[in-house]
Tab-separated table of C-alpha atoms and ligand atoms in Angstrom:
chain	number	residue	atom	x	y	z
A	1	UNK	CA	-44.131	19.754	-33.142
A	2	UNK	CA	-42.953	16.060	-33.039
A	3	UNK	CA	-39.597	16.976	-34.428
A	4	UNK	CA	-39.278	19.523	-31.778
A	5	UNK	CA	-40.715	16.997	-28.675
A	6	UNK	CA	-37.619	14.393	-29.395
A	7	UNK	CA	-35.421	17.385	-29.961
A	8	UNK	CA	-36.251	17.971	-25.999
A	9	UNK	CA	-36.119	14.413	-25.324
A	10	UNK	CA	-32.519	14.363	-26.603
A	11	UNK	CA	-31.495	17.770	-24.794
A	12	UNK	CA	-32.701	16.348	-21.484
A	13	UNK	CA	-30.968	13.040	-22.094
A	14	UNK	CA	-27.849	15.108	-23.304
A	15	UNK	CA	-28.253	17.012	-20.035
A	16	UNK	CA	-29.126	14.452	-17.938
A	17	UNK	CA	-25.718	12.032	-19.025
A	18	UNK	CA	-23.694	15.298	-18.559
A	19	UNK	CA	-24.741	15.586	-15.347
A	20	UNK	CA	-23.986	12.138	-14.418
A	21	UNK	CA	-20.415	12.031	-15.782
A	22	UNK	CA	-19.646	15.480	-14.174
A	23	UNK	CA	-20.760	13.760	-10.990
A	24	UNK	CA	-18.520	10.426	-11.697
A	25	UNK	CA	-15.781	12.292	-12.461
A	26	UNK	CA	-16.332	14.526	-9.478
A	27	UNK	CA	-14.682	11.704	-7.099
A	28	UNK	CA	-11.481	12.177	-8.542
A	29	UNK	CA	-8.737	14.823	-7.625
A	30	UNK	CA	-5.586	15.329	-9.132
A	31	UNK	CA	-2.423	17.150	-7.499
A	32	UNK	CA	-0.624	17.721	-10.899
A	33	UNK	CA	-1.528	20.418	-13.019
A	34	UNK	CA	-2.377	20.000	-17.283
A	35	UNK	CA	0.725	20.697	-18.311
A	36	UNK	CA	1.942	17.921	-16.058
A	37	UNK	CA	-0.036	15.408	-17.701
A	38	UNK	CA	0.427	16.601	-21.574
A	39	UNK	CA	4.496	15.355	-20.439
A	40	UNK	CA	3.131	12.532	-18.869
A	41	UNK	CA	0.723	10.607	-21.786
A	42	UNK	CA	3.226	10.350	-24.483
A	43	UNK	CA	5.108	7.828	-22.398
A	44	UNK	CA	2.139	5.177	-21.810
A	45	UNK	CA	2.998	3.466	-24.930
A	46	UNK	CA	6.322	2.524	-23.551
A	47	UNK	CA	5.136	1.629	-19.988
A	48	UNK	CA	2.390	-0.498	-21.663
A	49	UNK	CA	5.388	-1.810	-24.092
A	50	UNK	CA	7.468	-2.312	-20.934
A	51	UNK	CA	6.075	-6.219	-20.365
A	52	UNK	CA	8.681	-7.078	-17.913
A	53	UNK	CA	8.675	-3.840	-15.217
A	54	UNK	CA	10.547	-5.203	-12.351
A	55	UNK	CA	9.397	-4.457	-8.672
A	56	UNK	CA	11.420	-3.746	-5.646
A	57	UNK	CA	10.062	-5.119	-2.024
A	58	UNK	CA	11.655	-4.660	0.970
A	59	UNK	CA	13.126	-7.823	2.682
A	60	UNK	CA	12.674	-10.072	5.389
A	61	UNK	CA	15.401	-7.623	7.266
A	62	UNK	CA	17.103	-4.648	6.762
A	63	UNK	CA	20.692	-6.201	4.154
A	64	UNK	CA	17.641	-8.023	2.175
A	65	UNK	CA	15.988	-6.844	-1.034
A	66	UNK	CA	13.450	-8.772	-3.325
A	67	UNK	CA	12.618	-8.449	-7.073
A	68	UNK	CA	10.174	-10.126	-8.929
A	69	UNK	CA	9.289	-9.547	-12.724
A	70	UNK	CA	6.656	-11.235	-15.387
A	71	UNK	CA	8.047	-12.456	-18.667
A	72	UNK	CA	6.930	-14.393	-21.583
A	73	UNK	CA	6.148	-17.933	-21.615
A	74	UNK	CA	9.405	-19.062	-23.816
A	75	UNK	CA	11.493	-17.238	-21.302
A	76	UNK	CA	13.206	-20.015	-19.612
A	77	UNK	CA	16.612	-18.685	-18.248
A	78	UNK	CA	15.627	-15.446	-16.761
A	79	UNK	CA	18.387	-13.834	-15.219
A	80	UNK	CA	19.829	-11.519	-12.309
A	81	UNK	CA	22.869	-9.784	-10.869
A	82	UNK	CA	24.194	-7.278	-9.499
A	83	UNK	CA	27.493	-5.052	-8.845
A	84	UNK	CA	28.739	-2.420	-6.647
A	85	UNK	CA	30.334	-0.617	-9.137
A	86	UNK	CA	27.480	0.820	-11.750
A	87	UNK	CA	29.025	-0.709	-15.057
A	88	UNK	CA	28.408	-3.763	-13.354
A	89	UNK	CA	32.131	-5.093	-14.001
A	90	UNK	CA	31.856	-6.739	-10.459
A	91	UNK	CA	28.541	-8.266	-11.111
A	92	UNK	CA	27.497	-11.176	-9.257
A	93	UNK	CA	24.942	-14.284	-10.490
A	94	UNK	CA	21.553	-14.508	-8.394
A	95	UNK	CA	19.626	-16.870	-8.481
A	96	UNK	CA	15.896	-16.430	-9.978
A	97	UNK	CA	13.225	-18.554	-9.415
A	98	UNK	CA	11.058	-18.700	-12.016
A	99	UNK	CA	7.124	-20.003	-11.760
A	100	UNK	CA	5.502	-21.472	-14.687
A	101	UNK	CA	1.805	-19.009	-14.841
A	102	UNK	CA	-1.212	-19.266	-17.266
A	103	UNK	CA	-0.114	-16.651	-19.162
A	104	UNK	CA	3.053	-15.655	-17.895
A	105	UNK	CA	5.926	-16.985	-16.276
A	106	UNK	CA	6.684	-15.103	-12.518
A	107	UNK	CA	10.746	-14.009	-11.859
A	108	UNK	CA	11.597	-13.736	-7.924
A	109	UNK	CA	14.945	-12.760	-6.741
A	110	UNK	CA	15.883	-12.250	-2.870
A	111	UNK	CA	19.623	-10.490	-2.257
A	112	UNK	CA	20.843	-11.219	0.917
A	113	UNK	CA	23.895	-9.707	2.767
A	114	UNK	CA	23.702	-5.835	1.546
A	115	UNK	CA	25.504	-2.997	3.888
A	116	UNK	CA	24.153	-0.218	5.422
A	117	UNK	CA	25.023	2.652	3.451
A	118	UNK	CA	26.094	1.331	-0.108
A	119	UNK	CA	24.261	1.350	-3.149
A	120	UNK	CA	24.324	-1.771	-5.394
A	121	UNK	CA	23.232	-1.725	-8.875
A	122	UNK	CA	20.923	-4.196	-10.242
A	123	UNK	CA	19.884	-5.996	-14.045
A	124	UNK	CA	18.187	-8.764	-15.323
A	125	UNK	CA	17.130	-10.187	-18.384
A	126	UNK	CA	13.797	-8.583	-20.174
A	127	UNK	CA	12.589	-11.843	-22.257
A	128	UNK	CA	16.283	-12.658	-22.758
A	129	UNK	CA	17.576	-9.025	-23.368
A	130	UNK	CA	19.665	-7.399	-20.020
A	131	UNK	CA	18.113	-4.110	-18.759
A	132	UNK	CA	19.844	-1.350	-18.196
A	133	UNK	CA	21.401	-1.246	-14.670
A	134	UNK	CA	19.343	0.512	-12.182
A	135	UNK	CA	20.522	1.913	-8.407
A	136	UNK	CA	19.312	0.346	-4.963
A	137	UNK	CA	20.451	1.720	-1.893
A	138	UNK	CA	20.283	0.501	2.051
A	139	UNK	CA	19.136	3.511	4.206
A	140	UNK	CA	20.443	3.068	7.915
A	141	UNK	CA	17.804	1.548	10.199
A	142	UNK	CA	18.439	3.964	13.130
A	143	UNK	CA	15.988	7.085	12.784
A	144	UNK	CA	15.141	5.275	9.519
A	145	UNK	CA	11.815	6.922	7.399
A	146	UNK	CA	9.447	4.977	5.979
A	147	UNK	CA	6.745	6.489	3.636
A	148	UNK	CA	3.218	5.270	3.680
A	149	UNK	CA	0.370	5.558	0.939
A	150	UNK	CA	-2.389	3.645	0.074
A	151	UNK	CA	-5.158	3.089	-2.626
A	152	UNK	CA	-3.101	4.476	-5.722
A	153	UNK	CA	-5.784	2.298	-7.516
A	154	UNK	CA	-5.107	2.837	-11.168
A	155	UNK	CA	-8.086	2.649	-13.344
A	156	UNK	CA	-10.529	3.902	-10.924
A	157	UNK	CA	-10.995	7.139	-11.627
A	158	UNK	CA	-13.791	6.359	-14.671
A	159	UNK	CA	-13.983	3.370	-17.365
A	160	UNK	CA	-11.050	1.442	-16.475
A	161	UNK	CA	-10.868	0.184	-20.138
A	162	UNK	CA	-10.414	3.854	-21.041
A	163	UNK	CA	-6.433	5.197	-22.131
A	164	UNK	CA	-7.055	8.473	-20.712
A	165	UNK	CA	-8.704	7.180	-17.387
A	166	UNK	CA	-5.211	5.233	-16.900
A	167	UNK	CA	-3.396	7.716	-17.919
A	168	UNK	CA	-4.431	10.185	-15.960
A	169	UNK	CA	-4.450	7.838	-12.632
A	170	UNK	CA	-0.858	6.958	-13.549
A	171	UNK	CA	0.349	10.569	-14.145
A	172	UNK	CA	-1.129	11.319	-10.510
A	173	UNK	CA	0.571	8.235	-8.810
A	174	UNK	CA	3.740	8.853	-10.498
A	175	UNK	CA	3.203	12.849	-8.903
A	176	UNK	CA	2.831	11.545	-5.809
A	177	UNK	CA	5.934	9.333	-5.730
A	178	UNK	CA	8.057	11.959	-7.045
A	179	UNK	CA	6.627	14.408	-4.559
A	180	UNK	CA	7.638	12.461	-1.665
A	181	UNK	CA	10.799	11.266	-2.784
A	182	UNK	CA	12.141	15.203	-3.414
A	183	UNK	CA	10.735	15.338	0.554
A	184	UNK	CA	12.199	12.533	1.610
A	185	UNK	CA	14.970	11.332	-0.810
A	186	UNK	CA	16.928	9.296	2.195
A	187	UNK	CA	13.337	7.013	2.716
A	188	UNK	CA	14.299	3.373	3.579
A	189	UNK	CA	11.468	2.181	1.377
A	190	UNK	CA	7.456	2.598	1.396
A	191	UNK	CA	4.420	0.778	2.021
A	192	UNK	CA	1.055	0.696	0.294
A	193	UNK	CA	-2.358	-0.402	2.416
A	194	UNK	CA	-3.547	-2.133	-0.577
A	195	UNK	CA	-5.642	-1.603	-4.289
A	196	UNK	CA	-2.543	-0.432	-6.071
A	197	UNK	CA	-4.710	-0.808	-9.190
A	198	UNK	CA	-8.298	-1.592	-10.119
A	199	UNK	CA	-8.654	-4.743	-11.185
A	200	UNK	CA	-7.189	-7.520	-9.523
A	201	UNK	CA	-5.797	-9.420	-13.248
A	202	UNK	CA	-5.264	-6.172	-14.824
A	203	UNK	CA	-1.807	-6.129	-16.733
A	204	UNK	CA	-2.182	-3.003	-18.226
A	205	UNK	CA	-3.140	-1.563	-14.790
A	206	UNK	CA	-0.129	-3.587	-13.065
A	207	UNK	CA	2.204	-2.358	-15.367
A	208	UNK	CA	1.138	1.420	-14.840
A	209	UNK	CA	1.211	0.837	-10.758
A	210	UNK	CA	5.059	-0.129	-11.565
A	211	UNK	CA	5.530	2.661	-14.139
A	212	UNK	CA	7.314	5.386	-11.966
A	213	UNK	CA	10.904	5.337	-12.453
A	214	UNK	CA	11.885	6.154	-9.113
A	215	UNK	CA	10.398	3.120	-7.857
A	216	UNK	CA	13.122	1.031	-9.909
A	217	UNK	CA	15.121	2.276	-6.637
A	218	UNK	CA	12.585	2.588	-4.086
A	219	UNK	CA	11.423	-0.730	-1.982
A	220	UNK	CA	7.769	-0.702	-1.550
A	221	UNK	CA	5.856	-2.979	0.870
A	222	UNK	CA	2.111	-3.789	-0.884
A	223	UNK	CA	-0.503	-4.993	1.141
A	224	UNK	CA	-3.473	-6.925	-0.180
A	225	UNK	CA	-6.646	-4.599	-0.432
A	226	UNK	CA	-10.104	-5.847	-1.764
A	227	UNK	CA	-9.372	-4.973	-5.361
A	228	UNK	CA	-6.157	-7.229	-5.409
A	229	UNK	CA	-7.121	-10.488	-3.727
A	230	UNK	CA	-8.929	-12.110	-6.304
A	231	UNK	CA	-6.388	-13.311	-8.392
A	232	UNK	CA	-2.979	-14.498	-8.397
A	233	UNK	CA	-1.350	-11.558	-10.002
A	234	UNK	CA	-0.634	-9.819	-6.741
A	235	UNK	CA	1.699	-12.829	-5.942
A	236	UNK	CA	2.886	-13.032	-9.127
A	237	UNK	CA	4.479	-9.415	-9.165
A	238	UNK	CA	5.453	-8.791	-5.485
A	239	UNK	CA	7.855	-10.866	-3.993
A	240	UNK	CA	6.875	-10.643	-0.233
A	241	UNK	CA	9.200	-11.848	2.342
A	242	UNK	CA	8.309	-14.616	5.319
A	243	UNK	CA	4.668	-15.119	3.660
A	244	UNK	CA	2.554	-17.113	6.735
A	245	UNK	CA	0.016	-20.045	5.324
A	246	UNK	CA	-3.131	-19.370	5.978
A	247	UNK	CA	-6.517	-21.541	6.374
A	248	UNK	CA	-8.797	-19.498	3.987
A	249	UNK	CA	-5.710	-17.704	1.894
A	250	UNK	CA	-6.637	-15.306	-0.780
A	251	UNK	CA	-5.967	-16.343	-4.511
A	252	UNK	CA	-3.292	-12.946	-4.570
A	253	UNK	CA	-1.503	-14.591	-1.079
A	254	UNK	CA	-1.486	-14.579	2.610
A	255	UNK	CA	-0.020	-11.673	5.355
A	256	UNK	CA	3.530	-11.695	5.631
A	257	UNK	CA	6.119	-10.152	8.049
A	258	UNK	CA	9.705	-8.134	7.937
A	259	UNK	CA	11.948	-6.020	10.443
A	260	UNK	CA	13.800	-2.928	9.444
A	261	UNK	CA	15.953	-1.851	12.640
A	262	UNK	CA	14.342	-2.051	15.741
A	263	UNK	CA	10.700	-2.545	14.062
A	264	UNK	CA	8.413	-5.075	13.156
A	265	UNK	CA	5.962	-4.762	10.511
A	266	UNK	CA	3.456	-7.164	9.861
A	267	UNK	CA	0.864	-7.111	6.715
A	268	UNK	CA	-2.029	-8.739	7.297
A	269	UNK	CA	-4.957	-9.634	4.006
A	270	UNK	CA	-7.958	-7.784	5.661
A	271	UNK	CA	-10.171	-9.596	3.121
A	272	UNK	CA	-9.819	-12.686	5.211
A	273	UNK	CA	-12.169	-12.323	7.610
A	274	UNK	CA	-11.329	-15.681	9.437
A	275	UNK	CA	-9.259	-13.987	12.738
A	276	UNK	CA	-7.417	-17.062	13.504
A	277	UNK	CA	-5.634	-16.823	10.180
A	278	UNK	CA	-4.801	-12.840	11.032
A	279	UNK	CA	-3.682	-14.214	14.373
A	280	UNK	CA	-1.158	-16.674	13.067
A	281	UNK	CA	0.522	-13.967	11.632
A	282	UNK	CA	0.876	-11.881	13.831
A	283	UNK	CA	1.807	-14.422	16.489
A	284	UNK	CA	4.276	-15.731	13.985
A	285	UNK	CA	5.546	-12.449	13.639
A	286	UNK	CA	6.041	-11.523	16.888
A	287	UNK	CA	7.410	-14.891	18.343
A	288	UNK	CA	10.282	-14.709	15.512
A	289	UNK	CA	10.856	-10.753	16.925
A	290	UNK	CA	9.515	-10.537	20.432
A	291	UNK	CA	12.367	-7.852	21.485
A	292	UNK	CA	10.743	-5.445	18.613
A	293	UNK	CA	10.950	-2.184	19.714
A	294	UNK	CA	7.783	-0.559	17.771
A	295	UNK	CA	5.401	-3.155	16.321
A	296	UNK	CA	2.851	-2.206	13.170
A	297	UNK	CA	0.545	-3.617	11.400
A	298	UNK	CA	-0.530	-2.533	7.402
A	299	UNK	CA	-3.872	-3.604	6.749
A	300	UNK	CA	-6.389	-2.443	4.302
A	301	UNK	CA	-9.587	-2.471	5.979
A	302	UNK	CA	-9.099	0.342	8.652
A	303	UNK	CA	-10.975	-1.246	11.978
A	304	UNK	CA	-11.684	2.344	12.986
A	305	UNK	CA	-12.683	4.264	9.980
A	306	UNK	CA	-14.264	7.212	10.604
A	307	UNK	CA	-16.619	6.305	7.790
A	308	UNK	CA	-17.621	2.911	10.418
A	309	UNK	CA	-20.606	1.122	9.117
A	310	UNK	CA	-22.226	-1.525	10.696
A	311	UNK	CA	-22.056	-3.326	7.609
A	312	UNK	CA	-18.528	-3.300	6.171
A	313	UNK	CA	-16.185	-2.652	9.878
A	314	UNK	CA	-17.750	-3.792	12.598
A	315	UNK	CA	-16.561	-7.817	12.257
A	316	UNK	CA	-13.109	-6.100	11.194
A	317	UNK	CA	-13.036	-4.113	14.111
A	318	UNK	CA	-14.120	-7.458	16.376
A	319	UNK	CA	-11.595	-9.480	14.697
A	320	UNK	CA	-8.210	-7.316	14.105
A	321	UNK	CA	-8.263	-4.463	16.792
A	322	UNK	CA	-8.754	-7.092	19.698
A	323	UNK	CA	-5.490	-8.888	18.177
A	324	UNK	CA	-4.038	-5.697	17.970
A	325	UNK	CA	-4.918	-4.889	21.787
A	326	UNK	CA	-3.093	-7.750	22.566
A	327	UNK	CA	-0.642	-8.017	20.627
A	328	UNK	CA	0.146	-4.974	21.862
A	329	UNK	CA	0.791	-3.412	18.055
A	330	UNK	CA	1.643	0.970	17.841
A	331	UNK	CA	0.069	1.692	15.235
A	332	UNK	CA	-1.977	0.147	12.061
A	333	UNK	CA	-1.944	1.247	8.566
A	334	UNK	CA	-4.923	1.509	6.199
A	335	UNK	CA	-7.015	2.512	3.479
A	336	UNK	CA	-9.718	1.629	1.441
A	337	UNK	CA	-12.367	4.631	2.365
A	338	UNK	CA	-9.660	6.836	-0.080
A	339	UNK	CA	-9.696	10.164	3.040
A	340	UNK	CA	-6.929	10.622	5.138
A	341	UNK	CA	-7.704	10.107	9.308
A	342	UNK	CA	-6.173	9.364	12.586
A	343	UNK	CA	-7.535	8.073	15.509
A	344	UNK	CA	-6.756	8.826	19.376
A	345	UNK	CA	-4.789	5.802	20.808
A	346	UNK	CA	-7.598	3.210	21.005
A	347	UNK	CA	-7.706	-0.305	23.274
A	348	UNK	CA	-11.070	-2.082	23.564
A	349	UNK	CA	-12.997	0.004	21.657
A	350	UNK	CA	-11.920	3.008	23.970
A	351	UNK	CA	-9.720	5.936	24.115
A	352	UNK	CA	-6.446	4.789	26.190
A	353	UNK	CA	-3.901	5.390	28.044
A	354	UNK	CA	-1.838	2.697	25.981
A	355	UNK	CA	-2.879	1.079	22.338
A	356	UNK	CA	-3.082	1.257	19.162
A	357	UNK	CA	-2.984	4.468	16.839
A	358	UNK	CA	-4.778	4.128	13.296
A	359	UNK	CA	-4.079	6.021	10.372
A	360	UNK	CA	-5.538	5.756	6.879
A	361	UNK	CA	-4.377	6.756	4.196
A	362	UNK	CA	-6.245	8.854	1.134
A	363	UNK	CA	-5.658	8.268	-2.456
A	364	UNK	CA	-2.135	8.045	-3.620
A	365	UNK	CA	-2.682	9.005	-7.039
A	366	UNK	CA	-6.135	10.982	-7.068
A	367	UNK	CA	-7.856	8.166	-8.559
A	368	UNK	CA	-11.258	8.157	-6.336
A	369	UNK	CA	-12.137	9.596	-2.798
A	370	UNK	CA	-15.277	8.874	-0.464
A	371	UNK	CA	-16.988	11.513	1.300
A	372	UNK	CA	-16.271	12.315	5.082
A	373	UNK	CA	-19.392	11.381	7.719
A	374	UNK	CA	-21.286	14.375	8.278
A	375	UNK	CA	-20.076	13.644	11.850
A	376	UNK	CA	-16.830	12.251	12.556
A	377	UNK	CA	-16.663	9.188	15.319
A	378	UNK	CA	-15.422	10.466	18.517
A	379	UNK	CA	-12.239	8.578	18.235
A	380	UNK	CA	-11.258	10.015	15.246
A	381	UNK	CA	-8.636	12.699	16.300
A	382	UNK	CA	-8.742	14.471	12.395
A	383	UNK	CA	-10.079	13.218	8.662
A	384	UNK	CA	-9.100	15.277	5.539
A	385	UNK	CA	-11.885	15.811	3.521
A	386	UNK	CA	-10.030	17.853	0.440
A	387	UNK	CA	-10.072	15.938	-2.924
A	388	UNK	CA	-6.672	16.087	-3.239
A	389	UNK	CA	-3.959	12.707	-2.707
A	390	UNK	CA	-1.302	12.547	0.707
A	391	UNK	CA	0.648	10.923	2.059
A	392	UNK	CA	2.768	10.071	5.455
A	393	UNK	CA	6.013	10.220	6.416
A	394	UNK	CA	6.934	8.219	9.594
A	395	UNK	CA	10.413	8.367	11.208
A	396	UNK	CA	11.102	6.014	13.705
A	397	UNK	CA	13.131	6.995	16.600
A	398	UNK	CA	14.310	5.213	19.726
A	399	UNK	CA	11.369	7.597	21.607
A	400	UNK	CA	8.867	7.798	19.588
A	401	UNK	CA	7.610	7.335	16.008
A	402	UNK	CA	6.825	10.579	14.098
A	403	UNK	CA	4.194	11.177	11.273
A	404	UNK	CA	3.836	14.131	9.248
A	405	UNK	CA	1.105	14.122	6.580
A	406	UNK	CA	1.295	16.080	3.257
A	407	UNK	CA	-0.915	17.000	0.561
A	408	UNK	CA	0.939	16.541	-2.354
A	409	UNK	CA	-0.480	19.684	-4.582
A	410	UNK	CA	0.970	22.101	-2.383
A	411	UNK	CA	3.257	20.129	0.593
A	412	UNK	CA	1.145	21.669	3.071
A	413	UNK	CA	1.639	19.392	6.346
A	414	UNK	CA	-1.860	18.520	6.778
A	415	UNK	CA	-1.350	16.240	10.217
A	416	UNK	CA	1.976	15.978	12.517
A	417	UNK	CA	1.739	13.754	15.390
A	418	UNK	CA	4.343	11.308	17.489
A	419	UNK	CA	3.468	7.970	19.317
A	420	UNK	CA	5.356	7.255	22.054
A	421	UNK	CA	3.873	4.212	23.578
A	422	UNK	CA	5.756	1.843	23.555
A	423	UNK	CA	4.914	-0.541	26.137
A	424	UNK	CA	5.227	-4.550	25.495
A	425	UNK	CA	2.696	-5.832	27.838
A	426	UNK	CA	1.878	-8.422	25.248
A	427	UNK	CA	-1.374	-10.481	26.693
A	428	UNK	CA	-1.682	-13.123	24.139
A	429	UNK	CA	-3.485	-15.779	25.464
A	430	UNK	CA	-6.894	-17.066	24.623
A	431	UNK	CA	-8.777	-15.188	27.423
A	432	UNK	CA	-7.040	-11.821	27.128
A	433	UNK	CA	-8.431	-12.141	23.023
A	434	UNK	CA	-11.705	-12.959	24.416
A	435	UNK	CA	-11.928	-9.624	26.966
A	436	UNK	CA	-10.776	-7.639	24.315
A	437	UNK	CA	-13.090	-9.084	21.749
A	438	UNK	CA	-16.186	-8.710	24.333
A	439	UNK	CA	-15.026	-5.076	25.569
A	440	UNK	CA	-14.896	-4.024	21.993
A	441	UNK	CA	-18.056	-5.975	21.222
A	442	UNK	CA	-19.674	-3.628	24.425
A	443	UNK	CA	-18.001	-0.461	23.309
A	444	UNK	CA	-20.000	-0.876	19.716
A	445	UNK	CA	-23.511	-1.371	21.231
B	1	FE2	FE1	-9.611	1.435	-2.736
């Protein structure tokens, strides 16, 4: 009788942990299918060998690219160039700048002066030892596409310590990234609204974000989310053009700014909670391209989630949609709550005429999605609630700028939509903030 009581004991607790890790697991959602991931997990030993991944970032404008790579300690004469022709005979010296870390030292490159239309071919030396050459291109910037994603977040899916957690996150980000690049081979470059992996000092997880091999070729604009600002590795890995100082700066960086044709973006560290900081950036921004035709922000923290909280959006949505109002910005880029939505074109905490369009992004890789509100805030125009990762392609036109939405698992266009205004009735000053601030404060009550 004993022997059979713990015998229950153990079934329940057998059940009972079951239960639980069905439910963990739950939150993911992959896109790929198994035999997609059995191709997938015999490479992780050589992305986890690969200690000197190199990653591409969009420039301060449209000729400029920027590298940046880790390498060891002893590594003191890291090297760069790069040729038109792809055996590199015509190769040309760039400078690195190289930053002495605790454990690492940080390679940076910026390449200046690159034509519309050509593609340039890159190396530089892994711990001494020159990579193989690998293929940049610069897209026009006239009708140019740019594709957006968000929270590929690798090593969130379960125990981040875990090689099959990672691998399976990483086999579902590198899906993604190959899906939209067959869709969209001609993309100027990409941006991510933040947590590209879980743990803001994870290598392992940093070197997995990097692992796709498309993205040797494909800029990609990161933004700082709240699983990358505390610590400097962010900074140390993504070489971000016209970075702004900020008062209360993260330990990953600060928001920086770029153009790409006719359009301004401007990424702003939504962990910083201290508006004037987010306002010097976007001031900065703006004042160096006032004649911008389309102006948007990336931030992580979406001001107008449709999962809104009193808790974790209302000071964003006080502090960074009132700049946005009057700053006059198209359309802002986020993610964090890991479902896709879009909002009706919002100023003051209201539906308008003329403002700002939010979209968030869902998981890029599958990794972890929240559940939908059982009722969706009125300004939400649509939310996907389908465990399974998207992401948007914008094109921006002289008329309007158009986003189509995917799901990745079977390129069914999930969200289409065009923003078309484009008025510049910037109202910076102090008091214009403060009506905006107030209205929105009003519109929340
Ligand atoms: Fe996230």
């Amino acid at each position: 009788m004993k022997m059979k009581k713990s015998l229950a004991v153990i079934s329940l607790i057998l059940v009972f942990s079951l239960i639980i890790s069905i439910a963990a697991f739950a939150e993911s959602g992959y896109a790929y299918k198994e035999d997609a991931l059995n191709a997938f997990a015999p490479k992780w030993d050589s992305i986890q060998a690969d200690d000197t991944v190199i990653s591409v970032t969009p420039g301060a404008v449209q000729g400029e690219m920027r590298f940046a790579w880790l390498s060891s300690k002893t590594d003191t004469a890291a090297s760069f160039k790069i040729a038109e022709k792809s055996n590199m005979s015509d190769a040309e010296a760039i400078e690195v700048s190289t930053e002495n870390c605790d454990d690492y030292n940080s390679n940076k490159v910026t390449v200046t002066d690159l034509e519309e239309g050509k593609t340039y071919y890159y190396s530089y030396t892994e711990n001494g030892t020159w990579s193989n050459p690998e293929a940049v291109t610069v897209q026009p910037d006239e009708n140019f596409t740019v594709l957006f994603v968000s929270d590929a977040q690798i090593g969130r899916s379960g125990d981040e310590t875990q090689r099959d957690v990672l691998i399976r996150d990483t086999c579902g980000w590198e899906y993604t990234v190959n899906k939209m690049l067959t869709e969209y081979p001609n993309a100027a470059f990409a941006i991510s609204g933040g947590d590209q992996f879980q743990s803001p000092d994870s290598i392992t997880q940093m070197k997995a974000y990097l692992a796709p091999e498309k993205l040797r070729s494909l800029p990609v604009a990161n933004t700082i989310g709240n699983h990358d600002n505390e610590a400097p590795l962010y900074g140390d890995i993504f070489n971000n053009p016209n970075e702004v100082d900020e008062l209360f700066a993260d330990e990953a960086g600060t928001g920086y700014y770029y153009t790409y044709g006719d359009t301004l973006f401007i990424m702003l560290n939504s962990n910083n909670d201290f508006m004037f900081d987010a306002a010097k950036v976007i001031r900065t921004a703006v004042n160096a391209h006032p004649d911008a035709k389309w102006r948007v922000v990336t931030m992580h923290h979406n001001p107008y989630s449709a999962a809104f909280s009193d808790d974790e959006f209302s000071d964003k949505r006080l502090y960074f949609s009132s700049l946005c109002d009057c700053y006059d910005i198209d359309l802002v880029l986020s993610g964090h709550d890991h479902f896709y939505s879009r909002t009706k074109v919002m100023n003051s905490g209201k539906e308008a005429e003329e403002g700002t369009v939010y979209v968030q992004s869902s998981s890029a890789s599958g990794s972890n999605y929240d559940p939908l509100p059982e009722t969706l805030p009125s300004y939400t125009v649509t939310a996907f609630d389908v465990r399974v990762p998207t992401y948007t392609a914008f094109t921006f036109t002289d008329n309007a700028i158009i986003g189509t939405t995917y799901r990745t698992d079977n390129d069914e266009v999930i969200d289409s939509f065009e923003i078309t205004d484009n008025a510049s009735d910037t109202n910076t000053n102090i008091f214009s903030i403060a009506i905006s601030f107030i209205k929105t404060l009003f519109s929340m009550i």
